[in-house]
């Protein structure tokens, strides 16, 4: 694979994947060329990308535009599909944009992949499609019982990916990863939101009693797993991506307070998010045994590095908090 199309590559995770690929982070892919297709929604930022790199082509456009896709896809030998509306709170306020981008956009992309014979396609799904689990963990065969409009739209696209493999024989591989943290994440998400508030001496809003449990994985581990699936995964297979550290939101807040030299007086408890899932947990045995995946970045080390990045890059996040 030498010419990879990355949708949503100007966002948080997609841009990490592109930067890593172009900087030679994946052995054997040092010469690969990348086309990023991104509509630059409020969450997309071209400054996340090394636009001067001659191996990168940036195309501003919507995955919902079939004509554009039919023009763009030929010549590419793989697609990594990140593009999506991604913020649960926004989906609670209004689900239409989520169905449009995540369900219809993905269907449109899969159609174009079939029509142009482009593949493999890695569909970047999420552990949230499974719903909430009180104890234990989900394997890939657990039912999809999504609870938020965001996760329901991701479940729709996840099932479409399966259907395009079964029906059309398209080489699609689906990944379901837990919560990511890292640099370049939009300030609306929990960690950047809290860190950029604490760095400005502001209070942070913690939902409910802070007891919701999430597994936190460094974005670099997620992207390495995605590349493993792209290069060695099975067509039609689903891979959970886990190995992350489970923490209650209260425990995460405690760590962020410490890293930002603040205390609990900076925390304001607010009414819980509607339909807030209590706990997510994935069983990642399949990707570990089939593809040799194992996460590398311990949470405390990664979190300290990420908080340091936000501290050193107010020029990146100040325009977002002021918007
Ligand atoms: P993000 O919101 O930071 O980035 C999404 C990108 O997609 C943005 O650059 C945006 O401009 C672009 N985009 C949105 N709609 C588009 C459209 N119609 N056409 C073209 N581009 C469009 O999101 P993220 O956190 O980087 O998530 C990337 C993917 O990973 C998503 O599919 C998400 O569901 C999935 N995921 C995220 C996490 C997480 O913790 N953030 C965990 C598991 C899976």
mmCIF file of C-alpha atoms and ligand atoms in Angstrom:
data_model
loop_
_atom_site.group_PDB
_atom_site.id
_atom_site.type_symbol
_atom_site.label_atom_id
_atom_site.label_comp_id
_atom_site.label_asym_id
_atom_site.label_seq_id
_atom_site.Cartn_x
_atom_site.Cartn_y
_atom_site.Cartn_z
ATOM 1 C CA UNK A 1 0.000 0.000 0.000
ATOM 2 C CA UNK A 2 1.604 3.194 -1.116
ATOM 3 C CA UNK A 3 -1.233 5.652 -1.573
ATOM 4 C CA UNK A 4 -3.563 5.947 1.391
ATOM 5 C CA UNK A 5 -6.718 8.036 1.605
ATOM 6 C CA UNK A 6 -7.462 9.242 5.135
ATOM 7 C CA UNK A 7 -10.899 10.723 5.777
ATOM 8 C CA UNK A 8 -11.211 13.081 8.739
ATOM 9 C CA UNK A 9 -7.438 13.439 8.768
ATOM 10 C CA UNK A 10 -7.529 17.005 10.089
ATOM 11 C CA UNK A 11 -9.174 15.921 13.344
ATOM 12 C CA UNK A 12 -7.641 14.615 16.561
ATOM 13 C CA UNK A 13 -6.941 10.931 15.837
ATOM 14 C CA UNK A 14 -6.764 11.118 12.041
ATOM 15 C CA UNK A 15 -4.096 13.824 12.137
ATOM 16 C CA UNK A 16 -2.045 11.811 14.617
ATOM 17 C CA UNK A 17 -2.174 8.871 12.223
ATOM 18 C CA UNK A 18 -1.136 11.045 9.272
ATOM 19 C CA UNK A 19 1.693 12.793 11.154
ATOM 20 C CA UNK A 20 3.033 9.442 12.365
ATOM 21 C CA UNK A 21 2.821 7.843 8.930
ATOM 22 C CA UNK A 22 4.517 10.752 7.162
ATOM 23 C CA UNK A 23 7.257 11.011 9.765
ATOM 24 C CA UNK A 24 8.213 7.373 9.190
ATOM 25 C CA UNK A 25 6.586 6.007 12.336
ATOM 26 C CA UNK A 26 5.354 2.818 10.619
ATOM 27 C CA UNK A 27 8.177 0.627 9.347
ATOM 28 C CA UNK A 28 7.923 -0.169 5.654
ATOM 29 C CA UNK A 29 5.624 2.801 4.946
ATOM 30 C CA UNK A 30 8.276 5.538 4.871
ATOM 31 C CA UNK A 31 7.486 6.299 1.218
ATOM 32 C CA UNK A 32 3.700 6.086 1.447
ATOM 33 C CA UNK A 33 1.695 9.003 0.101
ATOM 34 C CA UNK A 34 -1.365 10.284 1.930
ATOM 35 C CA UNK A 35 -4.436 12.117 0.751
ATOM 36 C CA UNK A 36 -6.469 13.674 3.544
ATOM 37 C CA UNK A 37 -10.136 14.280 2.764
ATOM 38 C CA UNK A 38 -11.686 16.465 5.434
ATOM 39 C CA UNK A 39 -14.551 18.937 5.319
ATOM 40 C CA UNK A 40 -12.949 21.018 8.107
ATOM 41 C CA UNK A 41 -15.915 21.116 10.420
ATOM 42 C CA UNK A 42 -15.416 23.019 13.699
ATOM 43 C CA UNK A 43 -13.382 19.918 14.807
ATOM 44 C CA UNK A 44 -11.021 19.851 11.827
ATOM 45 C CA UNK A 45 -7.883 21.972 11.841
ATOM 46 C CA UNK A 46 -5.425 22.089 8.928
ATOM 47 C CA UNK A 47 -2.761 23.246 11.409
ATOM 48 C CA UNK A 48 -2.795 19.652 12.723
ATOM 49 C CA UNK A 49 -1.223 18.512 9.447
ATOM 50 C CA UNK A 50 2.268 18.910 7.925
ATOM 51 C CA UNK A 51 0.813 20.606 4.832
ATOM 52 C CA UNK A 52 4.283 21.362 3.462
ATOM 53 C CA UNK A 53 5.104 17.627 3.204
ATOM 54 C CA UNK A 54 5.304 16.712 -0.511
ATOM 55 C CA UNK A 55 3.842 13.256 0.260
ATOM 56 C CA UNK A 56 0.645 14.833 1.654
ATOM 57 C CA UNK A 57 -2.256 16.052 -0.441
ATOM 58 C CA UNK A 58 -5.022 17.840 1.384
ATOM 59 C CA UNK A 59 -8.508 17.941 -0.106
ATOM 60 C CA UNK A 60 -11.233 19.914 1.586
ATOM 61 C CA UNK A 61 -14.474 18.062 0.992
ATOM 62 C CA UNK A 62 -17.360 16.076 2.422
ATOM 63 C CA UNK A 63 -17.551 12.267 2.465
ATOM 64 C CA UNK A 64 -21.211 12.808 1.552
ATOM 65 C CA UNK A 65 -20.171 14.063 -1.910
ATOM 66 C CA UNK A 66 -20.305 10.990 -4.191
ATOM 67 C CA UNK A 67 -19.047 12.858 -7.252
ATOM 68 C CA UNK A 68 -15.968 14.020 -5.373
ATOM 69 C CA UNK A 69 -15.280 10.515 -4.050
ATOM 70 C CA UNK A 70 -15.574 8.906 -7.485
ATOM 71 C CA UNK A 71 -13.039 11.417 -8.752
ATOM 72 C CA UNK A 72 -10.718 11.075 -5.730
ATOM 73 C CA UNK A 73 -10.607 7.362 -4.883
ATOM 74 C CA UNK A 74 -9.021 5.916 -8.049
ATOM 75 C CA UNK A 75 -5.272 5.640 -7.565
ATOM 76 C CA UNK A 76 -5.565 4.980 -3.823
ATOM 77 C CA UNK A 77 -4.943 1.476 -2.538
ATOM 78 C CA UNK A 78 -6.358 1.862 0.966
ATOM 79 C CA UNK A 79 -8.761 4.018 2.953
ATOM 80 C CA UNK A 80 -8.611 4.758 6.666
ATOM 81 C CA UNK A 81 -11.987 6.244 7.557
ATOM 82 C CA UNK A 82 -11.969 8.542 10.594
ATOM 83 C CA UNK A 83 -14.387 11.254 9.414
ATOM 84 C CA UNK A 84 -17.315 11.586 11.776
ATOM 85 C CA UNK A 85 -19.190 13.880 14.088
ATOM 86 C CA UNK A 86 -17.621 12.760 17.343
ATOM 87 C CA UNK A 87 -18.925 14.620 20.390
ATOM 88 C CA UNK A 88 -21.628 12.852 22.421
ATOM 89 C CA UNK A 89 -22.928 16.075 24.034
ATOM 90 C CA UNK A 90 -23.542 17.622 20.620
ATOM 91 C CA UNK A 91 -25.467 14.510 19.549
ATOM 92 C CA UNK A 92 -27.740 14.912 22.579
ATOM 93 C CA UNK A 93 -28.486 18.489 21.492
ATOM 94 C CA UNK A 94 -29.142 17.452 17.875
ATOM 95 C CA UNK A 95 -28.692 14.102 16.156
ATOM 96 C CA UNK A 96 -29.285 15.045 12.507
ATOM 97 C CA UNK A 97 -25.681 16.042 11.755
ATOM 98 C CA UNK A 98 -24.530 12.734 13.270
ATOM 99 C CA UNK A 99 -26.799 10.626 11.102
ATOM 100 C CA UNK A 100 -25.807 12.652 8.044
ATOM 101 C CA UNK A 101 -22.042 12.416 8.562
ATOM 102 C CA UNK A 102 -21.669 9.085 10.324
ATOM 103 C CA UNK A 103 -24.376 6.955 8.716
ATOM 104 C CA UNK A 104 -25.040 8.526 5.302
ATOM 105 C CA UNK A 105 -21.457 9.740 4.901
ATOM 106 C CA UNK A 106 -20.054 6.287 5.595
ATOM 107 C CA UNK A 107 -22.578 4.612 3.279
ATOM 108 C CA UNK A 108 -21.573 7.069 0.561
ATOM 109 C CA UNK A 109 -17.875 6.325 1.106
ATOM 110 C CA UNK A 110 -18.472 2.556 1.056
ATOM 111 C CA UNK A 111 -20.494 2.901 -2.162
ATOM 112 C CA UNK A 112 -17.644 4.830 -3.779
ATOM 113 C CA UNK A 113 -15.144 2.204 -2.592
ATOM 114 C CA UNK A 114 -17.244 -0.531 -4.227
ATOM 115 C CA UNK A 115 -17.749 1.427 -7.440
ATOM 116 C CA UNK A 116 -14.036 2.248 -7.804
ATOM 117 C CA UNK A 117 -12.715 -1.055 -6.411
ATOM 118 C CA UNK A 118 -10.771 0.715 -3.652
ATOM 119 C CA UNK A 119 -9.719 -1.170 -0.557
ATOM 120 C CA UNK A 120 -8.948 -2.265 2.045
ATOM 121 C CA UNK A 121 -11.067 0.161 4.059
ATOM 122 C CA UNK A 122 -10.452 0.466 7.784
ATOM 123 C CA UNK A 123 -13.631 1.750 9.394
ATOM 124 C CA UNK A 124 -12.755 3.462 12.680
ATOM 125 C CA UNK A 125 -15.630 2.623 15.005
ATOM 126 C CA UNK A 126 -15.788 2.905 18.786
ATOM 127 C CA UNK A 127 -16.393 0.813 21.907
ATOM 128 C CA UNK A 128 -19.448 3.004 22.548
ATOM 129 C CA UNK A 129 -21.424 0.987 19.960
ATOM 130 C CA UNK A 130 -21.749 -1.796 22.573
ATOM 131 C CA UNK A 131 -23.643 0.376 25.076
ATOM 132 C CA UNK A 132 -22.772 0.183 28.773
ATOM 133 C CA UNK A 133 -21.523 -2.835 30.724
ATOM 134 C CA UNK A 134 -21.664 -3.168 34.518
ATOM 135 C CA UNK A 135 -18.903 -5.781 34.826
ATOM 136 C CA UNK A 136 -16.690 -7.890 32.548
ATOM 137 C CA UNK A 137 -15.855 -6.805 29.023
ATOM 138 C CA UNK A 138 -17.229 -7.039 25.483
ATOM 139 C CA UNK A 139 -15.789 -9.341 22.844
ATOM 140 C CA UNK A 140 -16.352 -8.453 19.195
ATOM 141 C CA UNK A 141 -19.430 -10.687 19.058
ATOM 142 C CA UNK A 142 -21.322 -8.757 21.759
ATOM 143 C CA UNK A 143 -24.547 -7.142 20.467
ATOM 144 C CA UNK A 144 -24.486 -3.465 19.507
ATOM 145 C CA UNK A 145 -26.708 -1.718 22.070
ATOM 146 C CA UNK A 146 -25.709 1.910 21.573
ATOM 147 C CA UNK A 147 -27.345 4.411 23.911
ATOM 148 C CA UNK A 148 -26.489 7.902 22.667
ATOM 149 C CA UNK A 149 -27.358 9.367 19.263
ATOM 150 C CA UNK A 150 -23.585 9.556 18.636
ATOM 151 C CA UNK A 151 -22.973 5.890 19.395
ATOM 152 C CA UNK A 152 -26.150 4.847 17.550
ATOM 153 C CA UNK A 153 -24.917 6.639 14.435
ATOM 154 C CA UNK A 154 -21.523 4.942 14.839
ATOM 155 C CA UNK A 155 -23.276 1.582 15.259
ATOM 156 C CA UNK A 156 -25.186 2.290 12.026
ATOM 157 C CA UNK A 157 -21.957 2.921 10.138
ATOM 158 C CA UNK A 158 -20.269 -0.062 11.808
ATOM 159 C CA UNK A 159 -23.070 -2.352 10.571
ATOM 160 C CA UNK A 160 -22.975 -0.802 7.110
ATOM 161 C CA UNK A 161 -19.275 -1.672 6.947
ATOM 162 C CA UNK A 162 -20.160 -5.289 7.761
ATOM 163 C CA UNK A 163 -22.983 -5.266 5.207
ATOM 164 C CA UNK A 164 -20.755 -3.935 2.406
ATOM 165 C CA UNK A 165 -18.337 -6.764 3.090
ATOM 166 C CA UNK A 166 -21.046 -9.419 3.181
ATOM 167 C CA UNK A 167 -23.071 -8.048 0.276
ATOM 168 C CA UNK A 168 -20.485 -6.589 -2.063
ATOM 169 C CA UNK A 169 -17.325 -8.401 -0.959
ATOM 170 C CA UNK A 170 -15.668 -5.068 -0.134
ATOM 171 C CA UNK A 171 -12.533 -5.492 1.987
ATOM 172 C CA UNK A 172 -13.635 -3.583 5.101
ATOM 173 C CA UNK A 173 -12.109 -4.061 8.543
ATOM 174 C CA UNK A 174 -13.781 -2.509 11.585
ATOM 175 C CA UNK A 175 -12.037 -1.336 14.749
ATOM 176 C CA UNK A 176 -13.702 -0.496 18.056
ATOM 177 C CA UNK A 177 -11.420 1.450 20.368
ATOM 178 C CA UNK A 178 -11.884 2.877 23.823
ATOM 179 C CA UNK A 179 -11.473 6.568 24.801
ATOM 180 C CA UNK A 180 -8.368 8.239 23.412
ATOM 181 C CA UNK A 181 -6.293 11.010 24.903
ATOM 182 C CA UNK A 182 -3.474 12.911 23.233
ATOM 183 C CA UNK A 183 -2.332 16.205 21.785
ATOM 184 C CA UNK A 184 -4.417 18.160 19.233
ATOM 185 C CA UNK A 185 -7.751 17.009 20.717
ATOM 186 C CA UNK A 186 -10.534 19.574 20.500
ATOM 187 C CA UNK A 187 -11.139 21.510 23.724
ATOM 188 C CA UNK A 188 -14.754 20.309 23.911
ATOM 189 C CA UNK A 189 -13.579 16.832 25.036
ATOM 190 C CA UNK A 190 -13.043 16.013 28.723
ATOM 191 C CA UNK A 191 -9.255 16.067 29.066
ATOM 192 C CA UNK A 192 -8.471 19.149 26.903
ATOM 193 C CA UNK A 193 -11.525 20.913 28.333
ATOM 194 C CA UNK A 194 -10.369 20.364 31.905
ATOM 195 C CA UNK A 195 -6.693 21.057 31.222
ATOM 196 C CA UNK A 196 -7.250 24.288 29.277
ATOM 197 C CA UNK A 197 -9.652 25.524 31.970
ATOM 198 C CA UNK A 198 -7.307 24.644 34.828
ATOM 199 C CA UNK A 199 -4.399 26.335 33.011
ATOM 200 C CA UNK A 200 -6.535 29.510 32.868
ATOM 201 C CA UNK A 201 -7.472 29.234 36.564
ATOM 202 C CA UNK A 202 -11.104 28.363 35.736
ATOM 203 C CA UNK A 203 -13.383 25.760 37.300
ATOM 204 C CA UNK A 204 -14.081 22.468 35.539
ATOM 205 C CA UNK A 205 -17.563 20.867 35.218
ATOM 206 C CA UNK A 206 -17.732 17.225 36.341
ATOM 207 C CA UNK A 207 -20.853 15.269 35.313
ATOM 208 C CA UNK A 208 -23.014 13.635 38.032
ATOM 209 C CA UNK A 209 -20.964 12.110 40.829
ATOM 210 C CA UNK A 210 -17.952 11.503 38.556
ATOM 211 C CA UNK A 211 -18.424 7.729 38.860
ATOM 212 C CA UNK A 212 -18.593 6.919 35.120
ATOM 213 C CA UNK A 213 -15.782 4.600 34.079
ATOM 214 C CA UNK A 214 -13.818 4.966 30.838
ATOM 215 C CA UNK A 215 -10.748 3.136 29.531
ATOM 216 C CA UNK A 216 -8.117 5.662 28.425
ATOM 217 C CA UNK A 217 -5.692 4.834 25.618
ATOM 218 C CA UNK A 218 -2.985 7.099 24.202
ATOM 219 C CA UNK A 219 -3.829 8.105 20.631
ATOM 220 C CA UNK A 220 -0.455 6.775 19.475
ATOM 221 C CA UNK A 221 -1.372 3.259 20.652
ATOM 222 C CA UNK A 222 -4.736 3.521 18.880
ATOM 223 C CA UNK A 223 -3.114 4.625 15.619
ATOM 224 C CA UNK A 224 -0.518 1.856 15.748
ATOM 225 C CA UNK A 225 -3.339 -0.651 16.222
ATOM 226 C CA UNK A 226 -5.200 0.829 13.240
ATOM 227 C CA UNK A 227 -2.109 0.472 11.088
ATOM 228 C CA UNK A 228 -1.755 -3.150 12.180
ATOM 229 C CA UNK A 229 -5.351 -3.771 11.128
ATOM 230 C CA UNK A 230 -4.768 -2.001 7.810
ATOM 231 C CA UNK A 231 -1.663 -4.006 7.009
ATOM 232 C CA UNK A 232 -2.440 -7.380 8.591
ATOM 233 C CA UNK A 233 -6.124 -7.561 9.484
ATOM 234 C CA UNK A 234 -8.645 -9.907 7.931
ATOM 235 C CA UNK A 235 -11.240 -8.602 5.449
ATOM 236 C CA UNK A 236 -14.633 -8.413 7.160
ATOM 237 C CA UNK A 237 -13.198 -8.800 10.663
ATOM 238 C CA UNK A 238 -13.901 -6.591 13.676
ATOM 239 C CA UNK A 239 -11.101 -5.770 16.130
ATOM 240 C CA UNK A 240 -11.564 -4.304 19.588
ATOM 241 C CA UNK A 241 -8.664 -2.030 20.528
ATOM 242 C CA UNK A 242 -8.081 -1.984 24.258
ATOM 243 C CA UNK A 243 -5.408 -2.361 26.855
ATOM 244 C CA UNK A 244 -6.316 1.066 28.103
ATOM 245 C CA UNK A 245 -6.390 2.141 31.750
ATOM 246 C CA UNK A 246 -9.853 2.172 33.359
ATOM 247 C CA UNK A 247 -10.574 5.208 35.528
ATOM 248 C CA UNK A 248 -13.665 6.876 36.917
ATOM 249 C CA UNK A 249 -14.058 10.456 35.711
ATOM 250 C CA UNK A 250 -13.371 11.429 39.306
ATOM 251 C CA UNK A 251 -10.023 9.601 39.237
ATOM 252 C CA UNK A 252 -9.139 11.214 35.897
ATOM 253 C CA UNK A 253 -10.049 14.622 37.344
ATOM 254 C CA UNK A 254 -7.798 13.939 40.338
ATOM 255 C CA UNK A 255 -4.850 13.270 38.002
ATOM 256 C CA UNK A 256 -5.501 16.368 35.911
ATOM 257 C CA UNK A 257 -5.791 18.555 39.016
ATOM 258 C CA UNK A 258 -2.448 17.264 40.186
ATOM 259 C CA UNK A 259 -0.755 17.799 36.806
ATOM 260 C CA UNK A 260 -2.129 21.361 36.632
ATOM 261 C CA UNK A 261 -1.277 22.156 40.285
ATOM 262 C CA UNK A 262 -4.944 22.695 41.222
ATOM 263 C CA UNK A 263 -7.238 21.139 43.841
ATOM 264 C CA UNK A 264 -10.868 20.067 44.215
ATOM 265 C CA UNK A 265 -12.004 23.664 44.803
ATOM 266 C CA UNK A 266 -11.583 23.992 41.012
ATOM 267 C CA UNK A 267 -14.273 21.329 40.397
ATOM 268 C CA UNK A 268 -17.980 22.095 39.976
ATOM 269 C CA UNK A 269 -20.320 19.077 39.932
ATOM 270 C CA UNK A 270 -22.979 19.518 37.222
ATOM 271 C CA UNK A 271 -26.157 17.630 36.259
ATOM 272 C CA UNK A 272 -25.308 14.341 34.572
ATOM 273 C CA UNK A 273 -25.373 13.978 30.787
ATOM 274 C CA UNK A 274 -28.710 12.492 29.621
ATOM 275 C CA UNK A 275 -28.370 8.710 29.098
ATOM 276 C CA UNK A 276 -24.759 8.784 30.319
ATOM 277 C CA UNK A 277 -23.260 5.279 29.932
ATOM 278 C CA UNK A 278 -21.779 4.089 33.223
ATOM 279 C CA UNK A 279 -18.951 1.873 32.037
ATOM 280 C CA UNK A 280 -17.206 0.724 28.866
ATOM 281 C CA UNK A 281 -14.731 -2.176 28.735
ATOM 282 C CA UNK A 282 -13.437 -4.097 25.705
ATOM 283 C CA UNK A 283 -11.783 -7.501 25.468
ATOM 284 C CA UNK A 284 -8.894 -7.053 23.027
ATOM 285 C CA UNK A 285 -7.684 -10.673 22.898
ATOM 286 C CA UNK A 286 -8.284 -10.914 19.132
ATOM 287 C CA UNK A 287 -6.014 -8.056 18.065
ATOM 288 C CA UNK A 288 -3.344 -9.108 20.554
ATOM 289 C CA UNK A 289 -3.239 -12.720 19.381
ATOM 290 C CA UNK A 290 -3.780 -12.173 15.629
ATOM 291 C CA UNK A 291 -1.776 -9.011 15.092
ATOM 292 C CA UNK A 292 0.587 -8.834 18.071
ATOM 293 C CA UNK A 293 -0.880 -5.558 19.331
ATOM 294 C CA UNK A 294 0.023 -4.298 22.784
ATOM 295 C CA UNK A 295 -0.244 -0.727 24.036
ATOM 296 C CA UNK A 296 3.053 0.954 24.888
ATOM 297 C CA UNK A 297 2.331 4.211 26.668
ATOM 298 C CA UNK A 298 1.496 4.026 30.380
ATOM 299 C CA UNK A 299 -1.322 6.408 31.321
ATOM 300 C CA UNK A 300 0.576 8.534 33.840
ATOM 301 C CA UNK A 301 3.485 9.055 31.462
ATOM 302 C CA UNK A 302 1.210 9.833 28.506
ATOM 303 C CA UNK A 303 -1.032 12.140 30.495
ATOM 304 C CA UNK A 304 1.916 14.185 31.798
ATOM 305 C CA UNK A 305 3.210 14.564 28.234
ATOM 306 C CA UNK A 306 -0.214 15.623 26.939
ATOM 307 C CA UNK A 307 -0.814 18.171 29.710
ATOM 308 C CA UNK A 308 2.669 19.554 28.985
ATOM 309 C CA UNK A 309 1.741 19.911 25.305
ATOM 310 C CA UNK A 310 -1.390 21.942 26.126
ATOM 311 C CA UNK A 311 0.652 24.082 28.523
ATOM 312 C CA UNK A 312 3.197 24.765 25.756
ATOM 313 C CA UNK A 313 0.702 25.316 22.933
ATOM 314 C CA UNK A 314 -1.840 27.980 23.965
ATOM 315 C CA UNK A 315 -1.599 29.272 20.389
ATOM 316 C CA UNK A 316 -3.274 26.010 19.286
ATOM 317 C CA UNK A 317 -6.173 25.957 21.762
ATOM 318 C CA UNK A 318 -6.825 29.634 22.644
ATOM 319 C CA UNK A 319 -8.672 30.338 19.348
ATOM 320 C CA UNK A 320 -10.903 27.322 20.103
ATOM 321 C CA UNK A 321 -11.830 28.373 23.647
ATOM 322 C CA UNK A 322 -12.458 31.930 22.440
ATOM 323 C CA UNK A 323 -14.680 30.774 19.543
HETATM 324 P P1 LIG B 1 -12.652 14.674 15.603
HETATM 325 O O1 LIG B 1 -14.001 15.266 15.815
HETATM 326 O O2 LIG B 1 -11.468 15.301 16.277
HETATM 327 O O3 LIG B 1 -12.307 14.646 14.045
HETATM 328 C C1 LIG B 1 -13.268 14.324 13.068
HETATM 329 C C2 LIG B 1 -12.777 14.897 11.737
HETATM 330 O O4 LIG B 1 -13.701 14.488 10.730
HETATM 331 C C3 LIG B 1 -12.697 16.413 11.707
HETATM 332 O O5 LIG B 1 -11.463 16.823 11.134
HETATM 333 C C4 LIG B 1 -13.876 16.817 10.832
HETATM 334 O O6 LIG B 1 -13.650 18.041 10.123
HETATM 335 C C5 LIG B 1 -13.998 15.622 9.907
HETATM 336 N N1 LIG B 1 -15.331 15.431 9.358
HETATM 337 C C6 LIG B 1 -16.513 15.401 10.046
HETATM 338 N N2 LIG B 1 -17.536 15.186 9.206
HETATM 339 C C7 LIG B 1 -16.985 15.061 7.942
HETATM 340 C C8 LIG B 1 -17.525 14.832 6.659
HETATM 341 N N3 LIG B 1 -18.852 14.710 6.467
HETATM 342 N N4 LIG B 1 -16.687 14.755 5.610
HETATM 343 C C9 LIG B 1 -15.334 14.900 5.770
HETATM 344 N N5 LIG B 1 -14.776 15.152 6.974
HETATM 345 C C10 LIG B 1 -15.601 15.221 8.044
HETATM 346 O O7 LIG B 1 -12.808 13.143 15.995
HETATM 347 P P2 LIG B 1 -11.722 12.108 16.584
HETATM 348 O O8 LIG B 1 -11.809 12.132 18.047
HETATM 349 O O9 LIG B 1 -10.438 12.327 15.904
HETATM 350 O O10 LIG B 1 -12.375 10.734 16.097
HETATM 351 C C11 LIG B 1 -12.024 10.178 14.828
HETATM 352 C C12 LIG B 1 -12.776 8.877 14.644
HETATM 353 O O11 LIG B 1 -12.431 7.968 15.689
HETATM 354 C C13 LIG B 1 -14.296 9.036 14.696
HETATM 355 O O12 LIG B 1 -14.868 8.202 13.724
HETATM 356 C C14 LIG B 1 -14.666 8.556 16.103
HETATM 357 O O13 LIG B 1 -15.946 8.026 16.150
HETATM 358 C C15 LIG B 1 -13.608 7.488 16.334
HETATM 359 N N6 LIG B 1 -13.242 7.215 17.729
HETATM 360 C C16 LIG B 1 -12.879 8.235 18.557
HETATM 361 C C17 LIG B 1 -12.469 7.947 19.870
HETATM 362 C C18 LIG B 1 -12.045 9.068 20.790
HETATM 363 O O14 LIG B 1 -11.778 8.808 21.975
HETATM 364 N N7 LIG B 1 -11.901 10.302 20.345
HETATM 365 C C19 LIG B 1 -12.456 6.637 20.322
HETATM 366 C C20 LIG B 1 -12.833 5.600 19.451
HETATM 367 C C21 LIG B 1 -13.217 5.914 18.149
#
